[in-house]
PDB file of C-alpha atoms in Angstrom:
ATOM      1  CA  MET A   1      -0.060  -0.017  -0.033  1.00  0.00           C
ATOM      2  CA  PRO A   2       1.752   3.323  -1.128  1.00  0.00           C
ATOM      3  CA  GLY A   3       2.430   5.618   1.778  1.00  0.00           C
ATOM      4  CA  PHE A   4       2.012   2.999   4.418  1.00  0.00           C
ATOM      5  CA  SER A   5       5.800   2.102   4.575  1.00  0.00           C
ATOM      6  CA  HIS A   6       6.841   1.684   8.201  1.00  0.00           C
ATOM      7  CA  ARG A   7      10.031   3.800   7.472  1.00  0.00           C
ATOM      8  CA  PHE A   8       7.665   6.603   5.962  1.00  0.00           C
ATOM      9  CA  ILE A   9       5.506   6.568   9.169  1.00  0.00           C
ATOM     10  CA  ALA A  10       8.634   6.449  11.464  1.00  0.00           C
ATOM     11  CA  ALA A  11       9.859   9.554   9.705  1.00  0.00           C
ATOM     12  CA  GLU A  12       6.589  11.327  10.398  1.00  0.00           C
ATOM     13  CA  LEU A  13       6.706   9.977  14.064  1.00  0.00           C
ATOM     14  CA  ASP A  14      10.012  11.682  14.367  1.00  0.00           C
ATOM     15  CA  LEU A  15       8.576  15.003  13.193  1.00  0.00           C
ATOM     16  CA  ARG A  16       5.694  14.766  15.642  1.00  0.00           C
ATOM     17  CA  THR A  17       8.003  13.961  18.503  1.00  0.00           C
ATOM     18  CA  THR A  18       9.990  17.050  17.689  1.00  0.00           C
ATOM     19  CA  GLU A  19       6.696  19.005  17.676  1.00  0.00           C
ATOM     20  CA  LEU A  20       5.880  17.481  21.048  1.00  0.00           C
ATOM     21  CA  VAL A  21       9.114  18.428  22.642  1.00  0.00           C
ATOM     22  CA  ALA A  22       8.693  22.048  21.520  1.00  0.00           C
ATOM     23  CA  ALA A  23       5.274  22.187  22.776  1.00  0.00           C
ATOM     24  CA  CYS A  24       6.261  20.926  26.174  1.00  0.00           C
ATOM     25  CA  PHE A  25       8.884  23.804  26.528  1.00  0.00           C
ATOM     26  CA  SER A  26       6.494  26.546  25.402  1.00  0.00           C
ATOM     27  CA  ASP A  27       3.052  27.624  26.298  1.00  0.00           C
ATOM     28  CA  VAL A  28       0.986  25.144  24.260  1.00  0.00           C
ATOM     29  CA  PRO A  29      -2.310  24.486  26.213  1.00  0.00           C
ATOM     30  CA  LEU A  30      -2.803  20.987  27.764  1.00  0.00           C
ATOM     31  CA  ASP A  31      -5.321  19.905  24.933  1.00  0.00           C
ATOM     32  CA  GLY A  32      -2.605  20.637  22.338  1.00  0.00           C
ATOM     33  CA  VAL A  33      -0.098  18.518  24.147  1.00  0.00           C
ATOM     34  CA  LEU A  34      -2.509  15.723  24.727  1.00  0.00           C
ATOM     35  CA  GLU A  35      -3.541  15.631  21.126  1.00  0.00           C
ATOM     36  CA  LEU A  36       0.194  15.455  20.028  1.00  0.00           C
ATOM     37  CA  THR A  37       0.791  12.631  22.394  1.00  0.00           C
ATOM     38  CA  ALA A  38      -2.243  10.779  21.189  1.00  0.00           C
ATOM     39  CA  ARG A  39      -1.085  11.087  17.635  1.00  0.00           C
ATOM     40  CA  ILE A  40       2.416   9.821  18.619  1.00  0.00           C
ATOM     41  CA  VAL A  41       0.827   6.805  20.229  1.00  0.00           C
ATOM     42  CA  ASP A  42      -1.129   6.007  17.154  1.00  0.00           C
ATOM     43  CA  ASP A  43       1.910   6.530  14.905  1.00  0.00           C
ATOM     44  CA  ALA A  44       4.032   4.031  16.986  1.00  0.00           C
ATOM     45  CA  GLU A  45       1.265   1.436  16.599  1.00  0.00           C
ATOM     46  CA  CYS A  46       1.015   2.137  12.867  1.00  0.00           C
ATOM     47  CA  VAL A  47       4.863   1.665  12.485  1.00  0.00           C
ATOM     48  CA  ALA A  48       4.424  -1.741  13.946  1.00  0.00           C
ATOM     49  CA  ALA A  49       1.402  -2.594  11.873  1.00  0.00           C
ATOM     50  CA  ALA A  50       2.984  -1.479   8.546  1.00  0.00           C
ATOM     51  CA  ALA A  51       6.237  -3.437   9.470  1.00  0.00           C
ATOM     52  CA  VAL A  52       4.100  -6.488   9.922  1.00  0.00           C
ATOM     53  CA  VAL A  53       2.087  -6.120   6.677  1.00  0.00           C
ATOM     54  CA  GLU A  54       5.541  -5.710   4.864  1.00  0.00           C
ATOM     55  CA  GLU A  55       6.885  -8.811   6.498  1.00  0.00           C
ATOM     56  CA  ARG A  56       3.764 -10.798   5.620  1.00  0.00           C
ATOM     57  CA  SER A  57       4.096  -9.660   2.101  1.00  0.00           C
ATOM     58  CA  ALA A  58       7.623 -10.865   1.948  1.00  0.00           C
ATOM     59  CA  GLY A  59       6.603 -14.311   3.174  1.00  0.00           C
ATOM     60  CA  ARG A  60       7.095 -14.221   6.926  1.00  0.00           C
ATOM     61  CA  THR A  61       4.764 -16.601   8.883  1.00  0.00           C
ATOM     62  CA  TRP A  62       2.647 -15.575  11.818  1.00  0.00           C
ATOM     63  CA  SER A  63       4.709 -17.953  13.912  1.00  0.00           C
ATOM     64  CA  GLU A  64       7.959 -16.002  13.041  1.00  0.00           C
ATOM     65  CA  ILE A  65       6.095 -12.647  13.581  1.00  0.00           C
ATOM     66  CA  GLY A  66       4.813 -13.944  16.954  1.00  0.00           C
ATOM     67  CA  VAL A  67       8.427 -14.747  18.017  1.00  0.00           C
ATOM     68  CA  ALA A  68       9.677 -11.430  16.878  1.00  0.00           C
ATOM     69  CA  ALA A  69       7.034  -9.647  18.970  1.00  0.00           C
ATOM     70  CA  GLY A  70       7.240 -11.921  21.952  1.00  0.00           C
ATOM     71  CA  LEU A  71       3.686 -13.196  21.349  1.00  0.00           C
ATOM     72  CA  SER A  72       2.243 -16.510  20.525  1.00  0.00           C
ATOM     73  CA  GLU A  73       1.127 -17.105  16.783  1.00  0.00           C
ATOM     74  CA  GLY A  74      -2.514 -16.559  17.831  1.00  0.00           C
ATOM     75  CA  GLN A  75      -1.896 -13.390  19.673  1.00  0.00           C
ATOM     76  CA  ALA A  76       0.134 -12.020  16.720  1.00  0.00           C
ATOM     77  CA  ARG A  77      -2.549 -12.943  14.274  1.00  0.00           C
ATOM     78  CA  ALA A  78      -5.194 -11.369  16.528  1.00  0.00           C
ATOM     79  CA  ARG A  79      -3.292  -8.040  16.770  1.00  0.00           C
ATOM     80  CA  TRP A  80      -2.260  -7.560  13.298  1.00  0.00           C
ATOM     81  CA  GLY A  81      -4.146 -10.122  11.043  1.00  0.00           C
ATOM     82  CA  GLY A  82      -7.087 -10.034   8.836  1.00  0.00           C
ATOM     83  CA  ALA A  83      -8.008  -6.357   7.812  1.00  0.00           C
ATOM     84  CA  ARG A  84      -7.143  -4.882  11.118  1.00  0.00           C
ATOM     85  CA  SER A  85      -3.646  -3.415  10.055  1.00  0.00           C
ATOM     86  CA  ALA A  86      -5.040  -2.221   6.646  1.00  0.00           C
ATOM     87  CA  GLN A  87      -7.929  -0.414   8.318  1.00  0.00           C
ATOM     88  CA  ARG A  88      -5.688   1.223  10.894  1.00  0.00           C
ATOM     89  CA  LEU A  89      -3.171   2.316   8.364  1.00  0.00           C
ATOM     90  CA  SER A  90      -5.974   3.670   6.141  1.00  0.00           C
ATOM     91  CA  ALA A  91      -7.621   5.667   9.021  1.00  0.00           C
ATOM     92  CA  ARG A  92      -4.260   7.195  10.105  1.00  0.00           C
ATOM     93  CA  GLU A  93      -3.910  11.000   9.720  1.00  0.00           C
ATOM     94  CA  PRO A  94      -0.474  11.767   8.138  1.00  0.00           C
ATOM     95  CA  ALA A  95       1.638  14.719   9.324  1.00  0.00           C
ATOM     96  CA  PRO A  96       0.679  17.326   6.620  1.00  0.00           C
ATOM     97  CA  TRP A  97       4.142  18.949   6.499  1.00  0.00           C
ATOM     98  CA  ALA A  98       5.820  15.654   5.468  1.00  0.00           C
ATOM     99  CA  ARG A  99       3.897  15.186   2.287  1.00  0.00           C
ATOM    100  CA  ARG A 100       4.404  16.544  -1.168  1.00  0.00           C
ATOM    101  CA  PRO A 101       1.224  17.420  -3.279  1.00  0.00           C
ATOM    102  CA  ASP A 102       1.425  13.920  -4.904  1.00  0.00           C
ATOM    103  CA  GLY A 103       1.151  12.470  -1.442  1.00  0.00           C
ATOM    104  CA  THR A 104       4.764  10.975  -1.262  1.00  0.00           C
ATOM    105  CA  LEU A 105       7.212  11.692   1.409  1.00  0.00           C
ATOM    106  CA  ASP A 106       9.454  14.684   1.045  1.00  0.00           C
ATOM    107  CA  ALA A 107      12.867  13.167   2.108  1.00  0.00           C
ATOM    108  CA  SER A 108      14.353  16.588   2.738  1.00  0.00           C
ATOM    109  CA  ARG A 109      11.908  16.898   5.663  1.00  0.00           C
ATOM    110  CA  THR A 110      12.272  13.564   7.393  1.00  0.00           C
ATOM    111  CA  THR A 111      14.200  14.874  10.330  1.00  0.00           C
ATOM    112  CA  THR A 112      12.980  18.358  11.105  1.00  0.00           C
ATOM    113  CA  ARG A 113       9.919  20.460  10.293  1.00  0.00           C
ATOM    114  CA  PRO A 114       9.965  23.076   7.513  1.00  0.00           C
ATOM    115  CA  ALA A 115      12.408  25.870   8.500  1.00  0.00           C
ATOM    116  CA  ARG A 116      10.560  28.881  10.006  1.00  0.00           C
ATOM    117  CA  HIS A 117      11.794  32.252  11.097  1.00  0.00           C
ATOM    118  CA  GLU A 118      11.519  31.261  14.740  1.00  0.00           C
ATOM    119  CA  ASP A 119      13.377  27.923  14.110  1.00  0.00           C
ATOM    120  CA  CYS A 120      16.255  29.861  12.610  1.00  0.00           C
ATOM    121  CA  ALA A 121      16.234  32.237  15.684  1.00  0.00           C
ATOM    122  CA  ALA A 122      16.124  29.259  18.064  1.00  0.00           C
ATOM    123  CA  ALA A 123      19.202  27.829  16.315  1.00  0.00           C
ATOM    124  CA  ALA A 124      21.030  31.104  16.597  1.00  0.00           C
ATOM    125  CA  LEU A 125      20.170  31.376  20.255  1.00  0.00           C
ATOM    126  CA  GLY A 126      21.450  27.901  20.801  1.00  0.00           C
ATOM    127  CA  ARG A 127      24.648  28.726  18.975  1.00  0.00           C
ATOM    128  CA  ALA A 128      25.174  31.795  21.014  1.00  0.00           C
ATOM    129  CA  LEU A 129      24.747  29.755  24.318  1.00  0.00           C
ATOM    130  CA  ARG A 130      27.169  27.151  22.998  1.00  0.00           C
ATOM    131  CA  THR A 131      29.698  29.836  22.254  1.00  0.00           C
ATOM    132  CA  LEU A 132      29.492  30.914  25.941  1.00  0.00           C
ATOM    133  CA  ARG A 133      29.654  27.401  27.132  1.00  0.00           C
ATOM    134  CA  ASP A 134      32.808  26.873  24.965  1.00  0.00           C
ATOM    135  CA  HIS A 135      34.460  29.895  26.506  1.00  0.00           C
ATOM    136  CA  SER A 136      33.471  28.952  30.084  1.00  0.00           C
ATOM    137  CA  LYS A 137      34.372  25.295  29.675  1.00  0.00           C
ATOM    138  CA  THR A 138      31.378  24.263  31.758  1.00  0.00           C
ATOM    139  CA  GLY A 139      30.471  20.847  31.454  1.00  0.00           C
ATOM    140  CA  LEU A 140      26.953  19.969  30.327  1.00  0.00           C
ATOM    141  CA  ASP A 141      26.003  17.924  33.466  1.00  0.00           C
ATOM    142  CA  ASP A 142      27.618  20.635  35.737  1.00  0.00           C
ATOM    143  CA  LEU A 143      25.466  23.355  33.843  1.00  0.00           C
ATOM    144  CA  ALA A 144      22.411  21.303  34.078  1.00  0.00           C
ATOM    145  CA  ALA A 145      22.866  20.586  37.897  1.00  0.00           C
ATOM    146  CA  GLU A 146      23.461  24.442  38.510  1.00  0.00           C
ATOM    147  CA  ALA A 147      20.461  25.374  36.510  1.00  0.00           C
ATOM    148  CA  GLY A 148      18.250  22.751  38.223  1.00  0.00           C
ATOM    149  CA  MET A 149      17.392  21.244  34.757  1.00  0.00           C
ATOM    150  CA  PRO A 150      17.539  17.697  33.373  1.00  0.00           C
ATOM    151  CA  ALA A 151      20.874  17.472  31.227  1.00  0.00           C
ATOM    152  CA  PHE A 152      18.856  16.374  28.203  1.00  0.00           C
ATOM    153  CA  ALA A 153      16.720  19.593  28.357  1.00  0.00           C
ATOM    154  CA  VAL A 154      19.910  21.831  28.590  1.00  0.00           C
ATOM    155  CA  ARG A 155      21.276  19.915  25.591  1.00  0.00           C
ATOM    156  CA  TRP A 156      18.096  20.634  23.642  1.00  0.00           C
ATOM    157  CA  VAL A 157      18.291  24.314  24.412  1.00  0.00           C
ATOM    158  CA  LEU A 158      21.838  24.477  23.426  1.00  0.00           C
ATOM    159  CA  GLU A 159      21.136  22.644  20.151  1.00  0.00           C
ATOM    160  CA  GLY A 160      18.351  25.189  19.337  1.00  0.00           C
ATOM    161  CA  LYS A 161      15.760  22.309  19.435  1.00  0.00           C
ATOM    162  CA  VAL A 162      13.517  24.001  22.134  1.00  0.00           C
ATOM    163  CA  VAL A 163      12.899  27.591  23.344  1.00  0.00           C
ATOM    164  CA  VAL A 164      12.529  27.843  27.060  1.00  0.00           C
ATOM    165  CA  PRO A 165      11.160  30.812  29.069  1.00  0.00           C
ATOM    166  CA  TRP A 166      13.427  33.889  29.449  1.00  0.00           C
ATOM    167  CA  ALA A 167      14.089  33.310  33.107  1.00  0.00           C
ATOM    168  CA  THR A 168      15.666  30.031  32.154  1.00  0.00           C
ATOM    169  CA  VAL A 169      17.773  31.589  29.370  1.00  0.00           C
ATOM    170  CA  PHE A 170      18.821  34.370  31.907  1.00  0.00           C
ATOM    171  CA  THR A 171      19.964  31.573  34.279  1.00  0.00           C
ATOM    172  CA  LEU A 172      21.851  29.781  31.835  1.00  0.00           C
ATOM    173  CA  VAL A 173      23.677  32.761  30.325  1.00  0.00           C
ATOM    174  CA  HIS A 174      24.538  33.949  33.971  1.00  0.00           C
ATOM    175  CA  LEU A 175      25.910  30.620  34.864  1.00  0.00           C
ATOM    176  CA  LEU A 176      28.016  30.622  31.672  1.00  0.00           C
ATOM    177  CA  GLY A 177      29.511  33.980  32.515  1.00  0.00           C
ATOM    178  CA  GLY A 178      27.766  35.933  29.800  1.00  0.00           C
ATOM    179  CA  HIS A 179      25.506  38.979  29.852  1.00  0.00           C
ATOM    180  CA  PRO A 180      21.732  38.065  29.611  1.00  0.00           C
ATOM    181  CA  ALA A 181      20.941  41.318  27.866  1.00  0.00           C
ATOM    182  CA  ASP A 182      23.096  40.216  24.797  1.00  0.00           C
ATOM    183  CA  LEU A 183      20.861  37.232  24.136  1.00  0.00           C
ATOM    184  CA  ARG A 184      17.490  39.006  24.795  1.00  0.00           C
ATOM    185  CA  LEU A 185      16.897  39.904  21.135  1.00  0.00           C
ATOM    186  CA  LEU A 186      17.746  36.290  20.034  1.00  0.00           C
ATOM    187  CA  TRP A 187      15.283  34.906  22.664  1.00  0.00           C
ATOM    188  CA  GLU A 188      12.535  37.465  21.750  1.00  0.00           C
ATOM    189  CA  THR A 189      12.703  36.423  18.101  1.00  0.00           C
ATOM    190  CA  ALA A 190      12.857  32.595  18.761  1.00  0.00           C
ATOM    191  CA  SER A 191       9.989  32.715  21.212  1.00  0.00           C
ATOM    192  CA  LYS A 192       7.813  35.013  19.079  1.00  0.00           C
ATOM    193  CA  SER A 193       7.666  37.393  22.203  1.00  0.00           C
ATOM    194  CA  VAL A 194       6.563  40.972  21.324  1.00  0.00           C
ATOM    195  CA  PRO A 195       9.478  43.110  22.137  1.00  0.00           C
ATOM    196  CA  ARG A 196       8.919  46.298  24.200  1.00  0.00           C
ATOM    197  CA  LEU A 197      11.131  49.061  22.883  1.00  0.00           C
ATOM    198  CA  PRO A 198      13.244  50.714  25.627  1.00  0.00           C
ATOM    199  CA  GLY A 199      13.264  54.405  26.293  1.00  0.00           C
ATOM    200  CA  PRO A 200      15.163  56.639  23.880  1.00  0.00           C
ATOM    201  CA  ARG A 201      18.132  56.816  26.220  1.00  0.00           C
ATOM    202  CA  HIS A 202      18.584  53.124  26.211  1.00  0.00           C
ATOM    203  CA  ILE A 203      17.795  52.006  22.614  1.00  0.00           C
ATOM    204  CA  ALA A 204      21.508  52.227  21.506  1.00  0.00           C
ATOM    205  CA  ASP A 205      22.422  49.857  24.362  1.00  0.00           C
ATOM    206  CA  HIS A 206      19.751  47.412  23.225  1.00  0.00           C
ATOM    207  CA  LEU A 207      20.818  47.528  19.591  1.00  0.00           C
ATOM    208  CA  ALA A 208      24.558  46.989  20.765  1.00  0.00           C
ATOM    209  CA  ALA A 209      23.436  44.012  22.954  1.00  0.00           C
ATOM    210  CA  GLY A 210      21.639  42.497  19.988  1.00  0.00           C
ATOM    211  CA  LEU A 211      24.647  42.918  17.713  1.00  0.00           C
ATOM    212  CA  ARG A 212      26.870  41.223  20.443  1.00  0.00           C
ATOM    213  CA  GLY A 213      24.276  38.365  20.566  1.00  0.00           C
ATOM    214  CA  ALA A 214      24.598  37.947  16.871  1.00  0.00           C
ATOM    215  CA  ARG A 215      28.370  37.985  17.228  1.00  0.00           C
ATOM    216  CA  LEU A 216      28.110  35.217  19.800  1.00  0.00           C
ATOM    217  CA  ALA A 217      25.777  33.201  17.529  1.00  0.00           C
ATOM    218  CA  ALA A 218      28.624  33.565  14.937  1.00  0.00           C
ATOM    219  CA  GLY A 219      31.176  32.036  17.222  1.00  0.00           C
ATOM    220  CA  HIS A 220      32.326  35.389  18.616  1.00  0.00           C
ATOM    221  CA  PRO A 221      34.740  36.427  15.682  1.00  0.00           C
ATOM    222  CA  PRO A 222      37.341  39.101  16.749  1.00  0.00           C
ATOM    223  CA  THR A 223      36.290  42.765  16.316  1.00  0.00           C
ATOM    224  CA  THR A 224      38.564  43.043  13.304  1.00  0.00           C
ATOM    225  CA  THR A 225      36.514  40.709  11.241  1.00  0.00           C
ATOM    226  CA  VAL A 226      33.098  42.197  12.192  1.00  0.00           C
ATOM    227  CA  SER A 227      33.089  44.588   9.128  1.00  0.00           C
ATOM    228  CA  LEU A 228      31.148  47.921   9.359  1.00  0.00           C
ATOM    229  CA  PRO A 229      31.602  49.756   6.127  1.00  0.00           C
ATOM    230  CA  GLY A 230      33.154  53.157   6.673  1.00  0.00           C
ATOM    231  CA  LEU A 231      33.969  52.638  10.381  1.00  0.00           C
ATOM    232  CA  SER A 232      37.377  52.042  11.994  1.00  0.00           C
ATOM    233  CA  GLU A 233      38.145  49.246  14.284  1.00  0.00           C
ATOM    234  CA  ALA A 234      37.802  51.723  17.225  1.00  0.00           C
ATOM    235  CA  GLU A 235      34.345  52.963  15.891  1.00  0.00           C
ATOM    236  CA  THR A 236      33.177  49.161  15.387  1.00  0.00           C
ATOM    237  CA  GLN A 237      34.059  48.486  19.069  1.00  0.00           C
ATOM    238  CA  ALA A 238      32.175  51.718  19.982  1.00  0.00           C
ATOM    239  CA  VAL A 239      29.196  50.187  18.070  1.00  0.00           C
ATOM    240  CA  LEU A 240      29.332  46.919  20.022  1.00  0.00           C
ATOM    241  CA  ASP A 241      29.624  49.022  23.216  1.00  0.00           C
ATOM    242  CA  GLY A 242      26.473  50.939  22.477  1.00  0.00           C
ATOM    243  CA  GLN A 243      28.334  54.255  22.123  1.00  0.00           C
ATOM    244  CA  LEU A 244      27.728  54.614  18.483  1.00  0.00           C
ATOM    245  CA  VAL A 245      24.823  53.742  16.169  1.00  0.00           C
ATOM    246  CA  PRO A 246      25.907  53.300  12.392  1.00  0.00           C
ATOM    247  CA  GLU A 247      23.935  53.976   9.281  1.00  0.00           C
ATOM    248  CA  TRP A 248      21.569  51.057   8.560  1.00  0.00           C
ATOM    249  CA  ARG A 249      23.483  50.126   5.477  1.00  0.00           C
ATOM    250  CA  ALA A 250      26.578  49.400   7.459  1.00  0.00           C
ATOM    251  CA  LEU A 251      24.682  47.649  10.367  1.00  0.00           C
ATOM    252  CA  HIS A 252      22.723  45.622   7.754  1.00  0.00           C
ATOM    253  CA  LYS A 253      25.902  44.400   5.999  1.00  0.00           C
ATOM    254  CA  ALA A 254      27.540  43.506   9.304  1.00  0.00           C
ATOM    255  CA  LEU A 255      24.588  41.296  10.395  1.00  0.00           C
ATOM    256  CA  LEU A 256      24.584  39.511   7.132  1.00  0.00           C
ATOM    257  CA  GLN A 257      28.325  38.943   7.401  1.00  0.00           C
ATOM    258  CA  LEU A 258      27.471  37.393  10.910  1.00  0.00           C
ATOM    259  CA  GLY A 259      24.790  35.261   9.459  1.00  0.00           C
ATOM    260  CA  ALA A 260      22.185  37.114  11.483  1.00  0.00           C
ATOM    261  CA  ASP A 261      18.646  38.142  10.583  1.00  0.00           C
ATOM    262  CA  PRO A 262      18.615  41.913  10.127  1.00  0.00           C
ATOM    263  CA  VAL A 263      14.817  42.120  10.534  1.00  0.00           C
ATOM    264  CA  PRO A 264      14.558  42.173  14.507  1.00  0.00           C
ATOM    265  CA  PHE A 265      17.196  44.950  14.443  1.00  0.00           C
ATOM    266  CA  LYS A 266      15.348  47.256  12.056  1.00  0.00           C
ATOM    267  CA  ALA A 267      12.704  48.457  14.597  1.00  0.00           C
ATOM    268  CA  LEU A 268      15.367  49.163  17.208  1.00  0.00           C
ATOM    269  CA  TRP A 269      17.535  51.124  14.560  1.00  0.00           C
ATOM    270  CA  ALA A 270      14.419  53.109  13.234  1.00  0.00           C
ATOM    271  CA  ALA A 271      13.326  53.945  16.747  1.00  0.00           C
ATOM    272  CA  HIS A 272      16.847  55.168  17.664  1.00  0.00           C
ATOM    273  CA  GLN A 273      16.897  57.383  14.455  1.00  0.00           C
ATOM    274  CA  ALA A 274      13.481  58.771  15.266  1.00  0.00           C
ATOM    275  CA  SER A 275      14.691  59.678  18.764  1.00  0.00           C
ATOM    276  CA  GLN A 276      17.729  61.465  17.339  1.00  0.00           C
ATOM    277  CA  GLY A 277      16.350  62.914  14.200  1.00  0.00           C
ATOM    278  CA  GLN A 278      19.499  62.262  12.057  1.00  0.00           C
ATOM    279  CA  GLY A 279      21.043  59.695   9.957  1.00  0.00           C
ATOM    280  CA  ARG A 280      23.993  58.899  12.078  1.00  0.00           C
ATOM    281  CA  SER A 281      24.416  59.471  15.713  1.00  0.00           C
ATOM    282  CA  THR A 282      26.560  58.929  18.736  1.00  0.00           C
TER     283      THR A 282
END
């Protein structure tokens, strides 16, 4: 039966599991978590059913399948025999993001969901945290113990697989010897939090902190490699320190060179320009 390969369903099961992990570390309501859990349970049963159907088509006997499942021949036949497996597979609702228009599996999506803006930001946040961890030389288990989190949860955060509340990110950054403000813009973008613009006196500081966060996400390259067109190395350092706000063209180019998304910076830069009423300010 096309589309009922146990490998196909297992790939979708992996997608749903990733979705559940993200849901459990965000503000998804209980009914959403329970729905995802139910679909995962059903998918797991369907993987087994599809595998049995394939083995039966290849000539395996019910006795052999029973041995593989730790069941008697009769129990295996009762569980997967007759029309049961076909009906279960036919009734299964596939993960919509894993199918092409023709109904076949998109192999490029078998390990992750389609890339979204927030997913890219979560990955950047994870890279920034990993840079801090590399510099601090803090072990994963030690970091998890100090943060009061399971080691697997800390690993997922550092790998950009999940986005946790700001209080947790703040704690991790503090434990790693970093400055939480530097990662605030990354977190706001990854968590789809609506940023609150600071007062005019502090906009430059927030813009500089965001740029330092982008630099951390890029592995913290030296100042000499953070290119801001038309600015000297000393002026570039002043930008990173929040003492100078460059023209948008220069800031945009620097962000692209760091592999950062310029969009979250645009509102901060525009707010600063509005407060200053000039094209370039100190």
